[in-house]
Coordinates of C-alpha atoms in Angstrom, one line a residue:
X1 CA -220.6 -23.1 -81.8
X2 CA -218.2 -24.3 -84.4
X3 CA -215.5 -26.9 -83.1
X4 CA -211.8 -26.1 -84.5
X5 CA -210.6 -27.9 -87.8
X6 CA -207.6 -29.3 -88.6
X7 CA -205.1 -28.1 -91.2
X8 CA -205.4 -31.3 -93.3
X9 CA -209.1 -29.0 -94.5
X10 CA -206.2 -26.6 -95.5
X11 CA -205.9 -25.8 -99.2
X12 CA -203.0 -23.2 -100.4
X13 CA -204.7 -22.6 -103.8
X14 CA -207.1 -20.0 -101.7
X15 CA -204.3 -18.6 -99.6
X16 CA -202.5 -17.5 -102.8
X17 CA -206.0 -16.5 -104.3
X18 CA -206.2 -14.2 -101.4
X19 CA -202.1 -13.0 -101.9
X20 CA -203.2 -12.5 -105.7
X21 CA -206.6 -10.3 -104.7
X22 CA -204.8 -8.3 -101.8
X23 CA -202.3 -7.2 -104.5
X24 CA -204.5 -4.7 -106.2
X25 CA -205.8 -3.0 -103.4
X26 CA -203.0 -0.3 -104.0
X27 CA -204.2 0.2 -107.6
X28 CA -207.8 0.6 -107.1
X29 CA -207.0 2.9 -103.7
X30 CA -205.1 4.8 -105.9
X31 CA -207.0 5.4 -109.1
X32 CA -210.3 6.3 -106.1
X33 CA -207.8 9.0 -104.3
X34 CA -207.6 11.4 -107.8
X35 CA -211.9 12.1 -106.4
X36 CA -212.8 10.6 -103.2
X37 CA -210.5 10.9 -99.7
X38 CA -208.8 8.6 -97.9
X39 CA -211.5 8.0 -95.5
X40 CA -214.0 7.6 -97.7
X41 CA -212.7 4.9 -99.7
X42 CA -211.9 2.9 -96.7
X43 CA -216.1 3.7 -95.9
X44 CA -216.8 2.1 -99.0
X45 CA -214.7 -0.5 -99.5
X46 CA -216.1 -2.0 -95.7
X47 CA -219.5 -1.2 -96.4
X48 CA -219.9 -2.5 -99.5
X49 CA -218.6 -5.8 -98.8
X50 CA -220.8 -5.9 -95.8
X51 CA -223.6 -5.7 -98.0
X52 CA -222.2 -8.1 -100.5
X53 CA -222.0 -10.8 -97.7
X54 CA -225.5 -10.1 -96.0
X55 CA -228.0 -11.7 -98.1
X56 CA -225.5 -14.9 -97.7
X57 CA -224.7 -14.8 -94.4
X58 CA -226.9 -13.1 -92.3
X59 CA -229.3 -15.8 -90.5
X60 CA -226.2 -17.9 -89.9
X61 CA -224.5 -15.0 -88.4
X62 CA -227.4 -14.2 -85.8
X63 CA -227.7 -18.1 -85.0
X64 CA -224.0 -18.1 -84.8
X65 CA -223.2 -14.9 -82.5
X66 CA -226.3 -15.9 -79.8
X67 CA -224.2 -18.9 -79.0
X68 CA -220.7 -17.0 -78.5
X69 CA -220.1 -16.4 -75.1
X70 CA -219.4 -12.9 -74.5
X71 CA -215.8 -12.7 -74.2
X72 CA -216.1 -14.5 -78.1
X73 CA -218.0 -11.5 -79.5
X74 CA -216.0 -8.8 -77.6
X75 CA -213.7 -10.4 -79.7
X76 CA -214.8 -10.3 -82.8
X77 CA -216.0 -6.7 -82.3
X78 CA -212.3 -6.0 -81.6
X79 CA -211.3 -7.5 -84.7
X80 CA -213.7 -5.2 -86.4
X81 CA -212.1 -2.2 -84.8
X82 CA -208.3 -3.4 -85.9
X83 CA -209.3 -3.7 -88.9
X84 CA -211.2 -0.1 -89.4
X85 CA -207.8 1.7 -87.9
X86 CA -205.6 -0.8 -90.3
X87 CA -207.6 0.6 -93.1
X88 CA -207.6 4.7 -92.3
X89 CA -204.5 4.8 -91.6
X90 CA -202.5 2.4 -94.1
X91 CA -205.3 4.2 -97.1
X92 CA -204.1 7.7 -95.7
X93 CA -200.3 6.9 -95.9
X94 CA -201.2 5.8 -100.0
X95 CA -201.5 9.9 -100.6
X96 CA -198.5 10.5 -98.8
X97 CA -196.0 8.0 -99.4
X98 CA -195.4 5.8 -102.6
X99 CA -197.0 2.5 -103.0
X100 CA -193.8 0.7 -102.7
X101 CA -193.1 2.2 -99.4
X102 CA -196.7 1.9 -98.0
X103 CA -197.2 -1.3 -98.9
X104 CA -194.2 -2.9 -97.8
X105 CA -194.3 -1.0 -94.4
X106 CA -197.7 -2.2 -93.9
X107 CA -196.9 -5.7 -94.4
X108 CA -194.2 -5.9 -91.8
X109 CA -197.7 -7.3 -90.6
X110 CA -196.1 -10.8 -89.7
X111 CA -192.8 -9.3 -88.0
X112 CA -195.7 -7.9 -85.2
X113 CA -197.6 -11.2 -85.4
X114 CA -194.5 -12.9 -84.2
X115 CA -193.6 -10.4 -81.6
X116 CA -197.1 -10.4 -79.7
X117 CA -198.0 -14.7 -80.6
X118 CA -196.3 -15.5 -77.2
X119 CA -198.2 -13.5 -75.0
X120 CA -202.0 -13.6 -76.9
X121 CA -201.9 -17.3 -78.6
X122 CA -199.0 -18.7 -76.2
X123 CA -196.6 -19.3 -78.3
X124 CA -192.5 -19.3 -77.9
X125 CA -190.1 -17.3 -79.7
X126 CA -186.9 -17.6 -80.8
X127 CA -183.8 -15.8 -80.5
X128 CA -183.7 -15.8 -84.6
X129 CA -187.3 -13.8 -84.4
X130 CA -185.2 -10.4 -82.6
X131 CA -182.5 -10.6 -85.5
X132 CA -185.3 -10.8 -87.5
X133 CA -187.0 -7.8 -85.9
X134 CA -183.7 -5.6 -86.0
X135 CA -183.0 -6.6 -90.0
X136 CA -186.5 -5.3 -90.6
X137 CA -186.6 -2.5 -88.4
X138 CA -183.4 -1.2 -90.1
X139 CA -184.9 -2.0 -93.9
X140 CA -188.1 0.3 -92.6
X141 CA -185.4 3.4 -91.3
X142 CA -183.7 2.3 -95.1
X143 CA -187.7 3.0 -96.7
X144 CA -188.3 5.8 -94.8
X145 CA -184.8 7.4 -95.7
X146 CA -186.0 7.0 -99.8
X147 CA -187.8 9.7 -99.2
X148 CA -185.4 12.0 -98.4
X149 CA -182.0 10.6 -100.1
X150 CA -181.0 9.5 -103.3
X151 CA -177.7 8.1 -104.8
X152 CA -176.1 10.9 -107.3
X153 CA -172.8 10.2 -109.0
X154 CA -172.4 7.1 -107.1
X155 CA -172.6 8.7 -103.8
X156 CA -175.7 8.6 -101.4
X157 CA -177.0 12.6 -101.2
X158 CA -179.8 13.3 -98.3
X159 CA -181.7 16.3 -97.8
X160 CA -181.8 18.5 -94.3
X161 CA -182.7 16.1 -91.1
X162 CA -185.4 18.5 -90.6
X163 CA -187.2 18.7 -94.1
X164 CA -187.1 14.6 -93.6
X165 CA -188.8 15.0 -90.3
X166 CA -191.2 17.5 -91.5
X167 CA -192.1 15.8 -95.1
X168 CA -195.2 14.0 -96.0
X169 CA -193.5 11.2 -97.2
X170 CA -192.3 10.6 -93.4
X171 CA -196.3 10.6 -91.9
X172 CA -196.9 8.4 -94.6
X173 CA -194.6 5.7 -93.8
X174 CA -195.5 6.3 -90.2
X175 CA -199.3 5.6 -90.7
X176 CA -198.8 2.7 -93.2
X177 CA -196.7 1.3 -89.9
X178 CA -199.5 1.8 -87.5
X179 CA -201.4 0.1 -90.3
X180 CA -199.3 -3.0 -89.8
X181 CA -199.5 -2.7 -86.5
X182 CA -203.7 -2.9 -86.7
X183 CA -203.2 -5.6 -88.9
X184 CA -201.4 -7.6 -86.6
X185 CA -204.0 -7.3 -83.9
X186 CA -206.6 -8.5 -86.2
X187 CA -204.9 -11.3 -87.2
X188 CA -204.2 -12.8 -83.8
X189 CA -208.2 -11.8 -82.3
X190 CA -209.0 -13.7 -85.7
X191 CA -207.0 -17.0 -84.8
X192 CA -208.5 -17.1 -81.4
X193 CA -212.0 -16.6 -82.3
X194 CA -212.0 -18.2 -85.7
X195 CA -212.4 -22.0 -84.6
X196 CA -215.3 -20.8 -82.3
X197 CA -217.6 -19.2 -85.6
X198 CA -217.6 -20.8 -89.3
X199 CA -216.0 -18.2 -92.0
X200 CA -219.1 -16.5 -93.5
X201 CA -220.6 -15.3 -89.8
X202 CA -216.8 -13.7 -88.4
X203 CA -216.7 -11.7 -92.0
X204 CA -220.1 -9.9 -91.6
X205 CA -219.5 -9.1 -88.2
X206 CA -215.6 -7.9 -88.4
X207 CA -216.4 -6.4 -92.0
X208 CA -220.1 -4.4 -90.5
X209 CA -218.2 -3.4 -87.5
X210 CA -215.6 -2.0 -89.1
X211 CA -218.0 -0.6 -91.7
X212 CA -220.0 1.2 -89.3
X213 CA -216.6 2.6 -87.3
X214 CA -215.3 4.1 -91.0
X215 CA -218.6 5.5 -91.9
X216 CA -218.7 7.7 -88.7
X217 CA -214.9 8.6 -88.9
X218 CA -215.7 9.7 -92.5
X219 CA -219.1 12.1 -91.6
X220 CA -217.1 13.4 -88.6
X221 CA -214.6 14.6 -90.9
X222 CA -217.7 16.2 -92.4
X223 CA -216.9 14.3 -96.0
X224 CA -219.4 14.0 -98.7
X225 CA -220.7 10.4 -99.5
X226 CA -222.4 10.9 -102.7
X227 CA -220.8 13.4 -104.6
X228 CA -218.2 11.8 -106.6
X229 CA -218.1 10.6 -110.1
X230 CA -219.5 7.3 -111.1
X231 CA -215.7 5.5 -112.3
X232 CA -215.0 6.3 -108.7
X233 CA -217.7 4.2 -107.6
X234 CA -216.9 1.5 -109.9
X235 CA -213.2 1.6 -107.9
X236 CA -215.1 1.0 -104.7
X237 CA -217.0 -1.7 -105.9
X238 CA -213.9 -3.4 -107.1
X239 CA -212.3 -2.7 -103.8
X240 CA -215.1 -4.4 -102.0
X241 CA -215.1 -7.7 -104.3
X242 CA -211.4 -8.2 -104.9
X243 CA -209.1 -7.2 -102.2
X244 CA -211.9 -7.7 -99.2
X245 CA -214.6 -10.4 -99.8
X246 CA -212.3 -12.4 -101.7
X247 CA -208.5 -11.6 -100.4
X248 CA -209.0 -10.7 -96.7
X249 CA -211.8 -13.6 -96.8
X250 CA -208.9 -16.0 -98.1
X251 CA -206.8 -15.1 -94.9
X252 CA -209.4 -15.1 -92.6
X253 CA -210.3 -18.5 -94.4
X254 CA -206.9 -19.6 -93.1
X255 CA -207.1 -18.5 -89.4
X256 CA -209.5 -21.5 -88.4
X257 CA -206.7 -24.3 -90.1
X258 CA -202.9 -22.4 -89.7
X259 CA -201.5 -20.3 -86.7
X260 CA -201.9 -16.8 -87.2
X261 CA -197.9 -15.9 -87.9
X262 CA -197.8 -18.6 -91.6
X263 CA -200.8 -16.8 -92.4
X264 CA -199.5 -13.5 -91.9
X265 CA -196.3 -14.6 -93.7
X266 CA -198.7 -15.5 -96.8
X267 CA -198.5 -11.1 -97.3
X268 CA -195.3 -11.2 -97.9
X269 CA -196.6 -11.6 -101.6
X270 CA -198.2 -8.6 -101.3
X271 CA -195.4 -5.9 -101.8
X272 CA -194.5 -7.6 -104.9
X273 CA -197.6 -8.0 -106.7
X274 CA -198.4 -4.2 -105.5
X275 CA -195.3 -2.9 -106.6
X276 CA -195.1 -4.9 -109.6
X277 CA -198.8 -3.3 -110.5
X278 CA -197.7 0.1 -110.0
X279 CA -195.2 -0.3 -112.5
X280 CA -197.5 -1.2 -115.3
X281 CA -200.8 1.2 -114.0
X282 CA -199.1 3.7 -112.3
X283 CA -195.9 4.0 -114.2
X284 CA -194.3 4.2 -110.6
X285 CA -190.8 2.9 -110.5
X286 CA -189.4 2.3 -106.9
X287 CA -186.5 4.1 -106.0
X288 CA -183.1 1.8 -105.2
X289 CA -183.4 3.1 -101.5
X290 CA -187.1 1.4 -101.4
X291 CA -185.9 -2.2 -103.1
X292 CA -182.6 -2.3 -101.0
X293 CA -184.8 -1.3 -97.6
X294 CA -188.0 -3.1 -98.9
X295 CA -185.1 -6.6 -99.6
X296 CA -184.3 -5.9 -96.0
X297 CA -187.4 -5.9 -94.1
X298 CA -189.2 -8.9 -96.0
X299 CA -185.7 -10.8 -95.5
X300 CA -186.3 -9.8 -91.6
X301 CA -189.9 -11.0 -91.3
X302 CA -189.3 -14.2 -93.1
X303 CA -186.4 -15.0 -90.6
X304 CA -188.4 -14.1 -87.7
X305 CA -191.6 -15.3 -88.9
X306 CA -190.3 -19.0 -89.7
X307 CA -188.6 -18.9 -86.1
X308 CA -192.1 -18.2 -84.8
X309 CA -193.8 -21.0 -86.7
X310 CA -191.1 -23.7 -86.2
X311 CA -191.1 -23.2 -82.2
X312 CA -195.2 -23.4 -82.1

């Protein structure tokens, strides 16, 4: 078993590595969604990096799990399975919703983290962490809301409560929420289990096991996995290499050095780089609604998040 390091091993050139990789996951998600579905991609971009990290990792990983006690690989299976729902549902909410708004919904990520720290890892929060939670929570109704109003002749102009209820948009924002709210579960299973296993064994066992969870979701839903044109491979290739071996590696790096709320404050970078991305690729320009509401909820997690962090 591998014994716990301290943070002095901790290097932020690969955290911001990892912000920088996690960035284009919108793009390539994106560009893949014009021929493949949702489901699909999220197949791919799993299995693919499982299969990148096998020929490296495999042996350690076998030597490494047969010493975990069973609670540890319960635990890392769990991981797996936070991280297969965090990808089907925030990949879904990318046809339905505009990148700004998924991505920034979905990395409320650290806002959770600090919520559910005291009663997984222990850890104390502050009174700063709820104003934190209410200045995001109102900057997500603010996202949603873009959706549906707009500011016309200097007046804010909303459509029927009932078309908002009912619109895409709305299930979009929803999903890329639940999204976060996967993401925050793997996060904290990853800080508890990542001092027990080094970083190349917990990878190829959250990345198979979610992997394997995506594949059968996606032939459940009866989809094809072959018949798709070969760019649209080449998007889940570069899904696999950038965003997941090499960004969600980066974070999980950090797990075994930094408590899991810092970490999850490192993807805060993530909404900008994303929405920065679409801009140039996408030519999609977010709505004053989405920046205003977006401003809000990363100025809520930071507040709650560096509550979290100072009190551990």
């Amino acid at each position: 078993m591998i014994s716990p390091q301290k943070s002095s091993r901790f290097s932020p050139f690969i955290l911001i590595t990892g912000i920088l990789a996690v960035s284009t996951a919108a793009i390539f998600i994106r560009y893949a969604q014009q021929q493949a579905p949702s489901l699909i991609i999220a197949a791919y971009r799993l299995g693919l990096a499982s299969l990148i990290l096998m020929p490296f990792s495999l042996r350690q990983a076998q030597r490494e799990v047969s010493t975990l006690p069973i609670n540890g690989k319960l635990q890392a299976l769990l991981a797996g399975v936070f991280l297969a729902v965090h990808f089907a549902t925030w990949i879904i909410s990318l046809e339905l919703t505009s990148v700004a708004s998924s991505v920034v919904l979905v990395t409320t990520t650290p806002l959770w983290v600090a919520i559910f720290s005291p009663l997984f890892l222990r850890e104390r929060m502050k009174k700063e962490v709820w104003w934190g939670l209410g200045l995001a929570l109102s900057g997500g109704v603010v996202v949603a809301a873009s959706q549906a109003c707009v500011w016309q002749q200097s007046r804010l102009v909303c459509t029927s409560l009932g078309s908002f209820f009912q619109g895409k948009a709305l299930l979009g924002n929803l999903l890329a929420l639940m999204g976060a709210w996967m993401a925050a579960g793997y996060l904290l299973v990853g800080r508890k289990i990542r001092p027990m296993i080094s970083l190349r064994s917990y990878i190829l066992m959250v990345y198979s096991t979610a992997a394997v969870i995506l594949i059968g979701m996606a032939a459940v839903m009866g989809y094809s996995f072959t018949a798709y044109p070969l760019p649209v491979f080449g998007w889940f290739l570069l899904l696999a290499i950038i965003p997941q071996v090499i960004g969600h590696s980066s974070f999980n790096w950090a797990l075994r050095y930094l408590p899991a709320t810092f970490v999850s404050l490192a993807l805060l970078g993530e909404p900008v780089g994303a929405t920065i991305l679409a801009m140039i690729f996408l030519r999609e320009t977010p709505l004053l609604n989405e920046v205003i509401g977006g401003g809000m909820i990363l100025g809520g997690i930071y507040l709650a998040s560096l509550a979290n962090r100072e009190s551990s």
